[in-house]
Amino acid sequence: MATFQKPENALKRAEELIEVGKVQDALDTLHATMQNRKFKNMWTTTIEQIMIKHLELCVQLKKMRTAREGLYQYRTMCQAANIGSLELVVQKFRKAAEQKVSEAKALQDSAVDIEDLEEMESPQMILLKAIQAHDTRQQSEDRDLHMHFRFLWDTYKVILDVLKSNVRLEEVYHETAKHAFEFCRSNKRPQEFKRLCETLRKNWQDLQKHTGKVPVQQVDPRNVDTVSRTLETRCKQLQICTELDLWRESYLTATEIYELMSKARPKPNLRSMYYEYLGKIFWKSENHLFHAFACLKNLQFVKAAKSNITKEELQSLASKAVLATLCVPFQRTTDVHATLELTTEGASSPYEKAKKHALLFNVPSVPTRDTISANLVEKSLLHLAAEPCRKLFDLIQSDFTPLSLCQDAKPFLDEIAKGELFDGQLVTYITPLKQIIFFRLMKQLSEVYSNMTIENFEAAASIVPFSIAEKWMANAARHHGINIQINYSHKTIVFGAPRKMDMKSMRQPLIEIGHKLQQAMQRVAPEEQHKKEKLEKQQISQNIVRRIEEETKLIRQRKDEIERRKEESERRKDIEEQKAIAAQRKQEMLEAAAERERQEKERIQRHREREEQLKKEAELLKNKEMLEEMKKQADMTKTSNLKIEGKKLIDIDIDDMAGFDPNKIIAAREAQRQRERQEKIRLRKLESKRVDHLARALREEEQEYLEEWADDIVAEDESYVEKAQDKEIEEQRVKHDEGLEERATLISYKAPTDVWAEGLLEARRAAHKEAEREREKRCLQKAIDLKIQRARQRAKEAAASEAEKKKLKRERDEAETKKKEQEEEEEEHREMEEERSRRQEEEVEERRVTEEQEKEERALRTEQRKKDREADQEKLNQQTDRQRQKEVEIEARQKSEAEERSSARAAPRKEEPRKEEPKDDDDGDNWRSVRKAPARDDKRDDKREDKRDDKRDDKGGDDWRSGPRSAAPTRDEAPSERPKPAWAKPREEKGRDEGGDDWRSAQRSAPTRDEAPSERPKPAWAKPREDKGRDEGGDKGGDDWRS
């Protein structure tokens, strides 16, 4: 099959094939295009048209497998691009399949019973084909109809499978399901409907298997909209189930609807429909109790939810609920489990079934006839029913008229049986009502009479003939506990007559008799009863342990025996099943191997033939395309005299291609291309020469015009520049004149302004000088106080250092004394050990073994104590060494600091030519010191600071003088941090670092309110040279207000 570069070409080719009647070839072309890797993830409108045409051809040819593959491939294409296109394609596919079925049904003369759509052919057709040599016209039509039905059914299944997990195609999914429901109902397909329900149920369960976060494009089963759509589909499914009489499937669907309604709030009409069809299910199963309960729930819900309901509809629902309640059988006993035998036939576990049914109505307990009747009366629902229904309810529930019960009820039953009430919806309740009235009559007659003639009984039970009454009497005696006998010889009916009773019917009466006898005994002789109970309790308490053990043992033995027998039986069954499965599997494997071999041979043969055919078609198509292209080129280049095997190109037809050699066609094509190339080269050379001549002529003609144009442009530019200069000069002259006028106006105000400003500044200068003198006094007093404080601190530190030395010396002496004492103790201990060992060696031989053991133990203890003493001694030695090392370090540090202080005092300093300031006795700590630091190399100062830091680090950092004295910065250090190298200091801190340890360095701030604005500190670049030198020389004493 040829591949196409564009999908449009494939679509066009398919349409051409369809026009000539090759539908299968067109389908193969479109299918190959859809499966082409080039178009795999490329969605366009053309791809959509191809897919629609592909599916139409599949419907026409009934190729479901091809349609399925195409749909899956197209879903992958438009998953991310345009998922709405898949919806359109699916709808057209479904409509085409449905239209085909409608046409086939219209052509069919008579109705045909199609068995199973899952089978290729029905059994009848297979038998007819085996008997007859040729098919009749009717058989051909039946086969075509069967194929169309089967194709439509497969279409529904494929669409549901394709759309089941995409959230954006959810509506189409449910729409397709409803179409499939309608197909099953209109064609009476119960088996297919069951399979459809199973498919929908499985798809919903698969969605709920996913845990965690649901992807965006996938259906979320917890979403309210999804649950609502599924609920609508399930209600439609429930409706079709009841119409097709699939009651078991209806019950399963009702269970699913209940689960969905618990997840999302349904629409009112869906809930009402749910109750209505649930009542039909229970009515069909003859479960009159839950049928009545469903009618009651439907009535209550419709009355509460539907505000615009008509009176006739409400009366119909109420009448239906009342009659359904009356059809519920009377409870035989007060036993809870016995009252739940709701059907006319026995059940193995009625209580569990009743609880399961009650869950469908979302009620915690199982309803009874009495509770339903009480709800009708208490909630004022009885008066909504029709009059015959109300009269029957009063007659059956409350009145006690055994002789006239049937006569009173017959008019109302006849009125209902006519079918005039509510279009005959209540006619189905007539037979159960008659049966209930008859049982009620039997109960009342058995309480009043002991026997009665058959004639009188027929008069009393006039609603049914005696033949039916006989059956109902037998049923009442069997299931309702009424003791009755029919004496045909005397034509009488005996109530309460003895009869043979089974254990099931005797159980409850015996239990009641036992309870009554026990109550009577307690009233007659209560003391004896108490004594007897006391003795029984004592005996039970004495034997209870033994009895429990025996019973437990017996139960365990019985359980083990049962398990053993079960295991043995299961083992035998497993062995037999395994043998049968092995034989069957072996047979199947042989058959499958033979079938696979046959299919493989056929497949290889078909594949070989297909490849040969495709190869021939591809070569023929390629030659055709090449010939068409050569013809087009020959027409364009006028080279139609080219020949292939003696024929010109224009004379060759498509039919002649089969007899041509492909190599000759290719050679002719190459010759044609060579001619075209040479012709193009010749034409291009001629065009190039013509263009060169034209360009040369143009340049020669335009040269003179270019020179004239340049002269004109220069003249225009010069005139424009002169005008612009004249205009600018005039504007500047005007601005200058305006400035002179303004200066003359304002010059008269200059002298008064200067006088006013000078007056203000004079007063401020006086105040500033006074504040400056007060500040100098405060600073001087503070400096004196700080000097005294530092001296006291140094004295305290010296005293503390001396005390620490004494303490260390005392500790060292104590340690040496302790060491000597320990050595003496060890010597004494060794002597004692030696003495004891000598005495032990001289003891008697009889105790030798014991003494050796004790000696070994003592040796171990001695060694341990020795190790402990050596460890203690080692710790003591280490502590003593550390103390000595610490003393040596302290002495070395004190010595080095004393040397530094003496060298610092002896260092020469240059003073500036300034006024002499008073000095303090301490060296270099005067706050008035204004000496300028001697010029020194930054690198040398950095090295000196690094060496000093290294010495301080080597000493451990725990200087005994590390207090307020050592914390104060030295002359060469910054006030608040260690020295930094010159390249790391900020520019504004460099002068402060080179000064002394000024205490006012941290108190500099902006000028106060009393300071003159004109005398605020200037930046470093704006200071005069003498101020700059003074700031860098360490003038931090506080004598300048700008500091």
PDB file of C-alpha atoms in Angstrom, residues 326-330 369 392 395-397 399-410 413 429-447 452-486 488 493-495:
ATOM      1  CA  LEU A 326     -53.572  -4.720  53.386  1.00  0.00           C
ATOM      2  CA  CYS A 327     -51.946  -7.407  51.200  1.00  0.00           C
ATOM      3  CA  VAL A 328     -49.178  -7.978  53.768  1.00  0.00           C
ATOM      4  CA  PRO A 329     -49.784 -11.326  55.581  1.00  0.00           C
ATOM      5  CA  PHE A 330     -50.715 -11.156  59.261  1.00  0.00           C
ATOM      6  CA  ARG A 369     -47.361  -4.682  58.897  1.00  0.00           C
ATOM      7  CA  LEU A 392     -61.461  -1.983  53.267  1.00  0.00           C
ATOM      8  CA  LEU A 395     -62.968  -3.366  57.823  1.00  0.00           C
ATOM      9  CA  ILE A 396     -59.877  -5.600  57.833  1.00  0.00           C
ATOM     10  CA  GLN A 397     -57.817  -3.840  60.477  1.00  0.00           C
ATOM     11  CA  ASP A 399     -63.760  -4.595  62.800  1.00  0.00           C
ATOM     12  CA  PHE A 400     -64.544  -8.057  64.200  1.00  0.00           C
ATOM     13  CA  THR A 401     -67.442  -9.367  62.105  1.00  0.00           C
ATOM     14  CA  PRO A 402     -66.666 -12.942  61.104  1.00  0.00           C
ATOM     15  CA  LEU A 403     -70.092 -13.727  59.580  1.00  0.00           C
ATOM     16  CA  SER A 404     -70.464 -10.529  57.567  1.00  0.00           C
ATOM     17  CA  LEU A 405     -66.777  -9.756  56.799  1.00  0.00           C
ATOM     18  CA  CYS A 406     -66.813 -11.061  53.242  1.00  0.00           C
ATOM     19  CA  GLN A 407     -70.268  -9.624  52.486  1.00  0.00           C
ATOM     20  CA  ASP A 408     -69.150  -6.199  53.696  1.00  0.00           C
ATOM     21  CA  ALA A 409     -65.880  -6.324  51.733  1.00  0.00           C
ATOM     22  CA  LYS A 410     -67.344  -7.664  48.466  1.00  0.00           C
ATOM     23  CA  LEU A 413     -63.610  -5.378  45.975  1.00  0.00           C
ATOM     24  CA  TYR A 429     -54.276  -6.255  44.418  1.00  0.00           C
ATOM     25  CA  ILE A 430     -57.680  -8.048  44.253  1.00  0.00           C
ATOM     26  CA  THR A 431     -56.468 -11.668  44.625  1.00  0.00           C
ATOM     27  CA  PRO A 432     -54.036 -10.962  47.528  1.00  0.00           C
ATOM     28  CA  LEU A 433     -56.752  -8.895  49.218  1.00  0.00           C
ATOM     29  CA  LYS A 434     -59.247 -11.739  48.957  1.00  0.00           C
ATOM     30  CA  GLN A 435     -56.635 -14.104  50.375  1.00  0.00           C
ATOM     31  CA  ILE A 436     -55.956 -11.791  53.339  1.00  0.00           C
ATOM     32  CA  ILE A 437     -59.693 -11.325  53.965  1.00  0.00           C
ATOM     33  CA  PHE A 438     -60.162 -15.077  53.833  1.00  0.00           C
ATOM     34  CA  PHE A 439     -57.325 -15.656  56.354  1.00  0.00           C
ATOM     35  CA  ARG A 440     -58.803 -12.946  58.557  1.00  0.00           C
ATOM     36  CA  LEU A 441     -62.206 -14.672  58.347  1.00  0.00           C
ATOM     37  CA  MET A 442     -60.643 -18.024  59.251  1.00  0.00           C
ATOM     38  CA  LYS A 443     -58.912 -16.530  62.249  1.00  0.00           C
ATOM     39  CA  GLN A 444     -62.067 -14.879  63.550  1.00  0.00           C
ATOM     40  CA  LEU A 445     -64.215 -17.966  62.972  1.00  0.00           C
ATOM     41  CA  SER A 446     -61.711 -20.184  64.798  1.00  0.00           C
ATOM     42  CA  GLU A 447     -61.921 -17.880  67.794  1.00  0.00           C
ATOM     43  CA  MET A 452     -69.472 -25.017  61.107  1.00  0.00           C
ATOM     44  CA  THR A 453     -71.312 -26.521  58.190  1.00  0.00           C
ATOM     45  CA  ILE A 454     -69.846 -26.107  54.740  1.00  0.00           C
ATOM     46  CA  GLU A 455     -73.021 -24.397  53.566  1.00  0.00           C
ATOM     47  CA  ASN A 456     -72.778 -21.732  56.235  1.00  0.00           C
ATOM     48  CA  PHE A 457     -69.064 -21.377  55.570  1.00  0.00           C
ATOM     49  CA  GLU A 458     -69.715 -20.794  51.862  1.00  0.00           C
ATOM     50  CA  ALA A 459     -72.218 -18.104  52.801  1.00  0.00           C
ATOM     51  CA  ALA A 460     -69.700 -16.454  55.126  1.00  0.00           C
ATOM     52  CA  ALA A 461     -66.808 -16.732  52.585  1.00  0.00           C
ATOM     53  CA  SER A 462     -68.769 -15.566  49.573  1.00  0.00           C
ATOM     54  CA  ILE A 463     -65.860 -13.736  47.918  1.00  0.00           C
ATOM     55  CA  VAL A 464     -64.227 -16.978  46.668  1.00  0.00           C
ATOM     56  CA  PRO A 465     -65.639 -20.365  45.534  1.00  0.00           C
ATOM     57  CA  PHE A 466     -65.231 -23.299  47.857  1.00  0.00           C
ATOM     58  CA  SER A 467     -62.709 -25.035  45.572  1.00  0.00           C
ATOM     59  CA  ILE A 468     -60.276 -22.158  46.040  1.00  0.00           C
ATOM     60  CA  ALA A 469     -61.231 -21.865  49.703  1.00  0.00           C
ATOM     61  CA  GLU A 470     -60.119 -25.478  50.263  1.00  0.00           C
ATOM     62  CA  LYS A 471     -56.614 -24.683  49.000  1.00  0.00           C
ATOM     63  CA  TRP A 472     -56.412 -21.502  51.061  1.00  0.00           C
ATOM     64  CA  MET A 473     -57.560 -23.381  54.189  1.00  0.00           C
ATOM     65  CA  ALA A 474     -54.799 -25.930  53.698  1.00  0.00           C
ATOM     66  CA  ASN A 475     -52.283 -23.084  53.243  1.00  0.00           C
ATOM     67  CA  ALA A 476     -53.609 -21.365  56.405  1.00  0.00           C
ATOM     68  CA  ALA A 477     -53.284 -24.587  58.380  1.00  0.00           C
ATOM     69  CA  ARG A 478     -49.754 -25.092  57.119  1.00  0.00           C
ATOM     70  CA  HIS A 479     -48.296 -21.588  57.382  1.00  0.00           C
ATOM     71  CA  HIS A 480     -50.547 -19.496  59.607  1.00  0.00           C
ATOM     72  CA  GLY A 481     -51.044 -21.846  62.564  1.00  0.00           C
ATOM     73  CA  ILE A 482     -54.831 -22.271  62.223  1.00  0.00           C
ATOM     74  CA  ASN A 483     -56.066 -25.712  63.360  1.00  0.00           C
ATOM     75  CA  ILE A 484     -58.817 -26.731  60.921  1.00  0.00           C
ATOM     76  CA  GLN A 485     -60.271 -29.931  59.474  1.00  0.00           C
ATOM     77  CA  ILE A 486     -62.879 -30.561  56.734  1.00  0.00           C
ATOM     78  CA  TYR A 488     -66.706 -34.299  54.046  1.00  0.00           C
ATOM     79  CA  ILE A 493     -65.589 -27.715  59.069  1.00  0.00           C
ATOM     80  CA  VAL A 494     -64.027 -28.293  62.499  1.00  0.00           C
ATOM     81  CA  PHE A 495     -61.901 -25.536  64.065  1.00  0.00           C
TER      82      PHE A 495
END
